[in-house]
CSV table of C-alpha atoms and ligand atoms in Angstrom, one decimal:
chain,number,residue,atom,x,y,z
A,1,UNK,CA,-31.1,15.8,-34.2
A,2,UNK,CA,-28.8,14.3,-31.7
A,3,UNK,CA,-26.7,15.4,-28.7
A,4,UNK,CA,-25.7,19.3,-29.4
A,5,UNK,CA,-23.9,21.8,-27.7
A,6,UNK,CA,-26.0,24.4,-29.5
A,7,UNK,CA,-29.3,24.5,-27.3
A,8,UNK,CA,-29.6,28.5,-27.6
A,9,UNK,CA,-28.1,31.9,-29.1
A,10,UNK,CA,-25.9,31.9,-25.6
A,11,UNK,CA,-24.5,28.9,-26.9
A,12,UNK,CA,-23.0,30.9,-30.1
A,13,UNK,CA,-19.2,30.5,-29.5
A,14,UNK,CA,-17.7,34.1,-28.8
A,15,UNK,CA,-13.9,33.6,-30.9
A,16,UNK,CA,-14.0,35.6,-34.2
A,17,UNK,CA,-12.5,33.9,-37.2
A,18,UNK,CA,-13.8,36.6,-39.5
A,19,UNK,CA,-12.7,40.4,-38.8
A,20,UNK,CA,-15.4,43.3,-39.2
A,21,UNK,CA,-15.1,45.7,-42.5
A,22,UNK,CA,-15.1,44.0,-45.8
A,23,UNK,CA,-16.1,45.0,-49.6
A,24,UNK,CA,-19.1,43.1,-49.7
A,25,UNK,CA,-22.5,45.1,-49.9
A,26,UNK,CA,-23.9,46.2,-46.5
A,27,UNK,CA,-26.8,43.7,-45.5
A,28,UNK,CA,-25.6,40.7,-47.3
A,29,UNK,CA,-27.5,37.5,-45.7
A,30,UNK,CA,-24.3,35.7,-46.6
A,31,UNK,CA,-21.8,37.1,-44.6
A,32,UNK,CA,-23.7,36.5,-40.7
A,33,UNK,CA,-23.3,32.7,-42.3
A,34,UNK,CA,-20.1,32.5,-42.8
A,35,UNK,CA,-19.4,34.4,-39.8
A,36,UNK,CA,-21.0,31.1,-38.1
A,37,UNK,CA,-20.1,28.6,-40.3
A,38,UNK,CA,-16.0,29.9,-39.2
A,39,UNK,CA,-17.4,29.4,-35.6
A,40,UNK,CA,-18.8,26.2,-36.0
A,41,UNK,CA,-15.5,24.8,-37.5
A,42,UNK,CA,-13.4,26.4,-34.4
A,43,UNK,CA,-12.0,29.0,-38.1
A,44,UNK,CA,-10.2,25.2,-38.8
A,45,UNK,CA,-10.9,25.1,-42.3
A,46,UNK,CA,-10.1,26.2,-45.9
A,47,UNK,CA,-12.7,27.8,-48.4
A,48,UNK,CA,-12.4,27.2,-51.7
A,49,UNK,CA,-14.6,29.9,-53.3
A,50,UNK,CA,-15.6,29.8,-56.8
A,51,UNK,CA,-16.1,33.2,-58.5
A,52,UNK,CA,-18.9,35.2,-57.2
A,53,UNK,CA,-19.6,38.2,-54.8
A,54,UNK,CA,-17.9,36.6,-52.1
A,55,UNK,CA,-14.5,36.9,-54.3
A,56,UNK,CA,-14.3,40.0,-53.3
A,57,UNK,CA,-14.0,39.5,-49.6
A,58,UNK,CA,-10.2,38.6,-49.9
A,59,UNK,CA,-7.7,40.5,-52.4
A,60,UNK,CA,-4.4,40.5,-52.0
A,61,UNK,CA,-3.5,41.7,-49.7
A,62,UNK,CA,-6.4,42.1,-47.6
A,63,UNK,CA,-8.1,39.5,-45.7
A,64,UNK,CA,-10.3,39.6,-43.2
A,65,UNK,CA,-10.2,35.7,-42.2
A,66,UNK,CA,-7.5,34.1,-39.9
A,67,UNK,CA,-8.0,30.9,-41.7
A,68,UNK,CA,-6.8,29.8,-45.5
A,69,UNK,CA,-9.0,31.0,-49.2
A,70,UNK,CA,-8.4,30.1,-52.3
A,71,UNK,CA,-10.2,31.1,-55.6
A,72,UNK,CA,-10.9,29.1,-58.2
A,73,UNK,CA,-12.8,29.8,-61.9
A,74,UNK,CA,-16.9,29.3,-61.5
A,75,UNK,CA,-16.8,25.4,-62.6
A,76,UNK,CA,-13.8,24.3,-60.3
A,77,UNK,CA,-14.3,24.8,-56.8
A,78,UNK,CA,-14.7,21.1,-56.2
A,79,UNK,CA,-11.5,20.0,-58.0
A,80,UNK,CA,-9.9,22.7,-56.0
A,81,UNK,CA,-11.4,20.8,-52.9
A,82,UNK,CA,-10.0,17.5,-54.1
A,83,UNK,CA,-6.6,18.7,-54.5
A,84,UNK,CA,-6.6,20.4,-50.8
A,85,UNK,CA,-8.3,16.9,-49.0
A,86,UNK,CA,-5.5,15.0,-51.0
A,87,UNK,CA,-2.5,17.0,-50.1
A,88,UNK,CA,-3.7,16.8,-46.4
A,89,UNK,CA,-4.4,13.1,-46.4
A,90,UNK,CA,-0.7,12.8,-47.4
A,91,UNK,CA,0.7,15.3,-44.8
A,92,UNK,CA,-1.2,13.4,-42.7
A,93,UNK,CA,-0.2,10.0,-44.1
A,94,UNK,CA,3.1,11.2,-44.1
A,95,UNK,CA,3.6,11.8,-40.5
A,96,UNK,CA,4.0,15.8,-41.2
A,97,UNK,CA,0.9,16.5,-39.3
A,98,UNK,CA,-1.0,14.9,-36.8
A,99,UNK,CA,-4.6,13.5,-37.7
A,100,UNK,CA,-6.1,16.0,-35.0
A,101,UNK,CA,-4.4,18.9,-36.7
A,102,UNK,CA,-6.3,18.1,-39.4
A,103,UNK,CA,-9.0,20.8,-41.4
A,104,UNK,CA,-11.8,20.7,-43.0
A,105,UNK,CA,-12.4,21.8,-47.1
A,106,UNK,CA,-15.5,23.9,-47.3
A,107,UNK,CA,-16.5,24.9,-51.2
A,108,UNK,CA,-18.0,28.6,-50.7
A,109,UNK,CA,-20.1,29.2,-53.6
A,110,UNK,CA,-23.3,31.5,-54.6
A,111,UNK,CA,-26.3,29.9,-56.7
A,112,UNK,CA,-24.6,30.4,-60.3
A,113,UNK,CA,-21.6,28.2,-59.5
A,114,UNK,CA,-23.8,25.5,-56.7
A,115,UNK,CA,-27.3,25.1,-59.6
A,116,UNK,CA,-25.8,25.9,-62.6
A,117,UNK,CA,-21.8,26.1,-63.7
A,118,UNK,CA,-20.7,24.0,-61.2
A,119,UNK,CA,-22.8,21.6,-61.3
A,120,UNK,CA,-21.0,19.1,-63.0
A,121,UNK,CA,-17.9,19.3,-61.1
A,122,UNK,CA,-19.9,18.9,-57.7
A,123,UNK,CA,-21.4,15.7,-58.7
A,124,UNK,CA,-18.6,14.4,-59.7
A,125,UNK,CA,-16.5,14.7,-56.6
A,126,UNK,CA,-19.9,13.8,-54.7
A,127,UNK,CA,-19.5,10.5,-56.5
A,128,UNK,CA,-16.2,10.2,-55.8
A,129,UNK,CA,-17.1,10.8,-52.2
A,130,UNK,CA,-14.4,13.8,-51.4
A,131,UNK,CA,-14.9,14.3,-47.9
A,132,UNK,CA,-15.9,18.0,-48.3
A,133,UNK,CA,-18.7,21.3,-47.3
A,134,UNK,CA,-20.3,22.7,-50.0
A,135,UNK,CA,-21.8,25.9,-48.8
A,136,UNK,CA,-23.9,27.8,-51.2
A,137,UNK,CA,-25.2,31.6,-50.1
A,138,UNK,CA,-28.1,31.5,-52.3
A,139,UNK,CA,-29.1,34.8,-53.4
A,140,UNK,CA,-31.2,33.1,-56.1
A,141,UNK,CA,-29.2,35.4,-59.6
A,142,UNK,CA,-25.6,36.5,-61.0
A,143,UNK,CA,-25.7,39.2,-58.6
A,144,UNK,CA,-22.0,39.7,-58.8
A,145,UNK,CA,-22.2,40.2,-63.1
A,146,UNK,CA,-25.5,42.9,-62.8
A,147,UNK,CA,-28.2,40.4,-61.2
A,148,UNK,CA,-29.2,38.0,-64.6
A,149,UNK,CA,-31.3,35.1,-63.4
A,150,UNK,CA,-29.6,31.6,-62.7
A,151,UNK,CA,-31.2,27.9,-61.9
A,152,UNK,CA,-31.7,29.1,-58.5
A,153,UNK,CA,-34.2,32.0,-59.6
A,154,UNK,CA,-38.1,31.4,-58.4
A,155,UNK,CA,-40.9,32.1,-60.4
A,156,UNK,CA,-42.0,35.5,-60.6
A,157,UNK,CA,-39.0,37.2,-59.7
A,158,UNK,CA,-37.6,39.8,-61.4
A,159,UNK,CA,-34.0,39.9,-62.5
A,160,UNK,CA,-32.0,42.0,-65.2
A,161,UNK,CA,-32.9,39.2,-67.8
A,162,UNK,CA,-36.7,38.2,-66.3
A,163,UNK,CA,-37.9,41.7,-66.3
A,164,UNK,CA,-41.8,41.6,-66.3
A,165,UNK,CA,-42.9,42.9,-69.8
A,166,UNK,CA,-46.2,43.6,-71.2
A,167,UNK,CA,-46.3,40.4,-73.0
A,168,UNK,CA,-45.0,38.6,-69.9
A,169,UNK,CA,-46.2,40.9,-66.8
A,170,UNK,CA,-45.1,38.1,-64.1
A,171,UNK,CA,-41.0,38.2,-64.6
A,172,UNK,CA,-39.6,34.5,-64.6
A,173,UNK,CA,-42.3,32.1,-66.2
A,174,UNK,CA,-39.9,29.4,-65.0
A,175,UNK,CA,-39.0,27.7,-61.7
A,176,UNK,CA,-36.0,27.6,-58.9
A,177,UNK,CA,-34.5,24.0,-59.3
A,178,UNK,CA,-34.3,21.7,-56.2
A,179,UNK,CA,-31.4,21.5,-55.2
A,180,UNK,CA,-31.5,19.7,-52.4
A,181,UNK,CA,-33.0,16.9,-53.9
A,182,UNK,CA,-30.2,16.7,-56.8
A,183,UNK,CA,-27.8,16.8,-54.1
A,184,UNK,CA,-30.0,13.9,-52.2
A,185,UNK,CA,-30.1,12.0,-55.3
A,186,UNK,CA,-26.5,11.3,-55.1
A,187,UNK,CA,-27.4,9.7,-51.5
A,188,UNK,CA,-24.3,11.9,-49.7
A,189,UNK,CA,-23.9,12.0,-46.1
A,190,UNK,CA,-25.7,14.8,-45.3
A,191,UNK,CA,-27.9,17.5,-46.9
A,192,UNK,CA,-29.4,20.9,-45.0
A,193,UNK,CA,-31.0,24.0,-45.7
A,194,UNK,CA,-30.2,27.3,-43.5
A,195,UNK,CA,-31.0,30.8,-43.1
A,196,UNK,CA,-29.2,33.6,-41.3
A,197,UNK,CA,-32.0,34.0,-39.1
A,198,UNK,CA,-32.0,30.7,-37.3
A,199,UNK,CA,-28.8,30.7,-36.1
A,200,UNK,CA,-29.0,27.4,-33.5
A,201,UNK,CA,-30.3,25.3,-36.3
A,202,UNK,CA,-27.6,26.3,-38.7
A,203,UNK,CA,-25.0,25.4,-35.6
A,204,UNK,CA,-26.6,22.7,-34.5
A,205,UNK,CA,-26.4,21.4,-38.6
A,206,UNK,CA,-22.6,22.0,-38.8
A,207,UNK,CA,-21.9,20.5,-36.1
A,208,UNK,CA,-24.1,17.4,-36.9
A,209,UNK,CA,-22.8,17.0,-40.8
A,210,UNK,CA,-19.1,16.9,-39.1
A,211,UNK,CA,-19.8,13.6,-37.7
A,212,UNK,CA,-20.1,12.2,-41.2
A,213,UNK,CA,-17.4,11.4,-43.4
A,214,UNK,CA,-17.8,12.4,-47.3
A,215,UNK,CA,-19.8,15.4,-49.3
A,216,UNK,CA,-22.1,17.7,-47.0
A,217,UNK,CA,-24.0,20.7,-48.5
A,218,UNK,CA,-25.6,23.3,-47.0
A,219,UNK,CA,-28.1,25.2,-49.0
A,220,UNK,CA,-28.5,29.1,-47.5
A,221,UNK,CA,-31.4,31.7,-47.7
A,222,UNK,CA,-29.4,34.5,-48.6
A,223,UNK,CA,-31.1,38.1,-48.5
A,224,UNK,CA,-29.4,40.6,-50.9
A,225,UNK,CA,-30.5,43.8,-50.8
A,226,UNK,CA,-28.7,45.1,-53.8
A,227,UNK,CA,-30.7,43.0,-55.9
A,228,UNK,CA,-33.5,41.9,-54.1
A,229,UNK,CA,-34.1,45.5,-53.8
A,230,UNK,CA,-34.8,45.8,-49.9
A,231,UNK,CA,-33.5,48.3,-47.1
A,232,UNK,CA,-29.8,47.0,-45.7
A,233,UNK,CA,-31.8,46.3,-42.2
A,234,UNK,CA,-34.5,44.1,-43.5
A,235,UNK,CA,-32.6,41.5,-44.3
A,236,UNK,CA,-33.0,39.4,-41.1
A,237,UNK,CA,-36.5,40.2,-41.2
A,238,UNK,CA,-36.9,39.1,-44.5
A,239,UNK,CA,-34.8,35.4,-43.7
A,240,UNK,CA,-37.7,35.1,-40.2
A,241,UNK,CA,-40.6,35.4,-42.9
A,242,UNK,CA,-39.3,33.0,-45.6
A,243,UNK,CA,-39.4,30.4,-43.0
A,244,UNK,CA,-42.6,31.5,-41.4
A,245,UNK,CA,-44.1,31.9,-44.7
A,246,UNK,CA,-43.0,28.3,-45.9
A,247,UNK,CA,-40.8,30.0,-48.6
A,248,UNK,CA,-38.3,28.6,-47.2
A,249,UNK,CA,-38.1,25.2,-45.4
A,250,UNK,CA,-35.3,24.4,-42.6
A,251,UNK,CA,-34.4,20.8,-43.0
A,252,UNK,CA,-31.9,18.4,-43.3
A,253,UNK,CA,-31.3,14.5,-45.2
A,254,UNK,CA,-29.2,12.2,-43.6
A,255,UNK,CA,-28.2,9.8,-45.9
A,256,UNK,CA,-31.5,10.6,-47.9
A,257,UNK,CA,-33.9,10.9,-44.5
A,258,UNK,CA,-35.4,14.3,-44.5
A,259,UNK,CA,-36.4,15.6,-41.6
A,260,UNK,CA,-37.7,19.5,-41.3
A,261,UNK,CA,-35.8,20.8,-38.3
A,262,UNK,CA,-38.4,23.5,-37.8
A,263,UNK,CA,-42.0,23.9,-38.7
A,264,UNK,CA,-44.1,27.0,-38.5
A,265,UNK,CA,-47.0,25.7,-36.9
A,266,UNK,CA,-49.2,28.4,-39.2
A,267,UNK,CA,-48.3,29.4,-42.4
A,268,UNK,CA,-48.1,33.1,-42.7
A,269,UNK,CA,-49.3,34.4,-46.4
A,270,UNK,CA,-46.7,34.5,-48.9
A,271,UNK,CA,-47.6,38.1,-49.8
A,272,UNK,CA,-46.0,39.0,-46.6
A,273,UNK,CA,-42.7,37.9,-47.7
A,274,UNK,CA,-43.1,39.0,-51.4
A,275,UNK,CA,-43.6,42.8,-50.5
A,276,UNK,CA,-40.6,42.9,-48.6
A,277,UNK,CA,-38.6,42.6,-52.0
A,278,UNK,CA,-38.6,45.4,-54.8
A,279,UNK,CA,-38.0,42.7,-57.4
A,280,UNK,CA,-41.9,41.1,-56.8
A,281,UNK,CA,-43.5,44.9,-57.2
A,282,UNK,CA,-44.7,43.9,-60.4
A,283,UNK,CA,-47.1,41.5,-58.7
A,284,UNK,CA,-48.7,44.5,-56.6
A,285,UNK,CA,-48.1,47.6,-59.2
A,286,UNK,CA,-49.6,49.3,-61.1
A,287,UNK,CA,-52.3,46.7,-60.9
A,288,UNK,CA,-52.2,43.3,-58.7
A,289,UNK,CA,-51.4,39.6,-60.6
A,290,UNK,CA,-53.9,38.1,-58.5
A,291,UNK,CA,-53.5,34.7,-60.2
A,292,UNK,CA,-49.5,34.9,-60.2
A,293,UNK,CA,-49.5,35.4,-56.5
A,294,UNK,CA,-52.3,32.4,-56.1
A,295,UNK,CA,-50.2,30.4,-57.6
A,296,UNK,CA,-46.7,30.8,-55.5
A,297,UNK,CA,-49.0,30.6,-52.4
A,298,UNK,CA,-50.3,27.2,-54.0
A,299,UNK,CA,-46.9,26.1,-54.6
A,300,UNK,CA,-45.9,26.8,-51.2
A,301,UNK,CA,-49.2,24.8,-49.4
A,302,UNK,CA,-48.5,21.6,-51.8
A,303,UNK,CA,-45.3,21.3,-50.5
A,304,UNK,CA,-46.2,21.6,-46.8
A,305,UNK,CA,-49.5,19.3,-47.3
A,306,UNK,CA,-46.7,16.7,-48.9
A,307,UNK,CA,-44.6,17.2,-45.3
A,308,UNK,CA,-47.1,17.3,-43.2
A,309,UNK,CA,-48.4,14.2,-44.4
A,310,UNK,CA,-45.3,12.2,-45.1
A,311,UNK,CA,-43.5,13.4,-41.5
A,312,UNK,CA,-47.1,13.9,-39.5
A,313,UNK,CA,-46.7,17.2,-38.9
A,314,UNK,CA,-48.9,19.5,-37.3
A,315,UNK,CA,-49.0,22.2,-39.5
A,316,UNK,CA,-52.5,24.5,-40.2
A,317,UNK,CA,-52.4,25.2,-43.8
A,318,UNK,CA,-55.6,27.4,-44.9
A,319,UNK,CA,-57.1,26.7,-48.3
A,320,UNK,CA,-56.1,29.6,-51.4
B,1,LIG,S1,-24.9,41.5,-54.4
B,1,LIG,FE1,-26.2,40.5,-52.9
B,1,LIG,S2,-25.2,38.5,-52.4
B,1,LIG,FE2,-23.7,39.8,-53.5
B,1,LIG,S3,-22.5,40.7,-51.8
B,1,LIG,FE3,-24.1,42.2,-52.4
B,1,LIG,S4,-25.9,41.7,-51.0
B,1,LIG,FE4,-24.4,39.9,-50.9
């Protein structure tokens, strides 16, 4: 990463753009993110939030933001997008306000709308190049309908419609789509994962993807107690060992160059990080699923074996 003016936490800029007290559930990973995502952008920007939890944070006529919101249906947020960069190019090729009073369009999604209902939308204005922020707080289900599984659901987990069985003790028997390589498919400007625990590399992120013209996404951890069943405190913990366990890699593609921004130089057991979370307690009650936890902590040492080799990274990865 070049040049930042993020180097630690004291760098963390002190204005608030988002006030304290809101409907959201105590301990949501999302909200610390877009707490700094508002900071980042200097609270200069519009979100255009599909439906989701995060509709809640603003009903008329409460808000807790100093900057715009708008809501849109699940599928829509990026057509929303479009229609707020156009009307500002014009003001601004109109003379009606000045190209440094300009403001950036940030979609605000969860998983549902960013994997799976809003897919199709996304990659269309990515196409079409709208010069936009797609930030999804990935919390990895429909929390907001009752917690069903969506695209962004990993194997194993438990969620209203994944619940383990007897004829299918593991939960989900599928897999969490990759998102950020979809995204990195359509070769946009810039691509990153983030977590609310590593707050100077989500800065440092913003404030890189803002040199770039076009579609950037930012893909975040998002711990959610309410239906990741885990105390309301944990939930910074929880973000620390998804990355330490390799659950959960930091990185970033510049147009298509991926580059890990942080790696754990030994990767902690995944079972760490699962038994944080009441919806993986089938794996370790009444009787353990040795093989289902072997194979999410195989999962997770392929994928760092393919880094380390293709960035030569120094990582120890012990054998399953
Ligand atoms: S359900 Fe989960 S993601 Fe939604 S507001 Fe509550 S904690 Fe956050």
């Amino acid at each position: 990463m070049s040049e930042t003016r993020f180097k630690t936490l004291r760098d963390v800029p002190l204005e608030e753009y988002l006030a304290p007290g809101n409907p959201l559930c105590a301990g949501c990973g999302a909200t610390p993110v877009l707490r700094m995502f508002l900071k980042a952008l200097e609270g200069r920007a519009v979100f255009v939030n599909a439906a989701g939890c995060f509709t809640l944070l603003h009903v008329y006529p409460y808000t807790p933001f100093k900057s715009s919101w708008m809501y849109t249906a699940f599928a829509s947020a990026p057509a929303g997008a479009q229609g707020i960069r156009d009307a500002l190019d014009i003001l601004i090729e109109k003379g009606k306000i000045q190209p440094e009073e300009d403001i950036k369009v940030v979609c605000f999604t969860g998983d549902g709308a960013a994997y799976d209902i809003g897919l199709q939308s996304t990659s269309g204005a990515i196409e079409r190049g709208l010069d936009f922020y797609y930030l999804v707080y990935d919390n990895e289900a429909y929390s907001n309908t009752g917690f069903q599984k969506s695209g962004a659901t990993p194997y194993a987990a438990s969620t209203a419609t994944t619940l383990p069985t007897k004829l299918q003790r593991e939960g989900h028997t599928g897999s969490k789509k990759d998102l950020f390589e979809i995204w990195r498919s359509h070769k946009p400007p810039y691509v990153a994962t983030i977590a609310p625990s590593h707050i100077v590399d989500m800065l440092r992120k913003i404030e890189s993807a803002s040199k770039y013209r076009g579609p950037k996404l930012f893909i975040s951890f998002t711990p959610c107690p309410t239906g990741w069943y885990h105390d309301t405190s944990e939930s910074i913990r929880i973000s620390k060992l998804a990355v330490e366990c390799g659950v959960w890699p930091l990185k970033e593609a510049i147009y298509g160059e991926v580059k890990h921004t942080y790696t754990p130089r030994v990767l902690k057991p995944v079972e760490e990080y699962l038994k944080t979370q009441g919806r993986y307690k089938h794996l370790f009650h009444p009787q353990r699923q040795e093989h289902v936890i072997k194979a999410i902590q195989e999962n997770i040492y392929q994928y760092w074996r393919r880094v380390a080799e293709t960035e030569k990274l120094d990582i120890i990865i012990p054998s399953v």
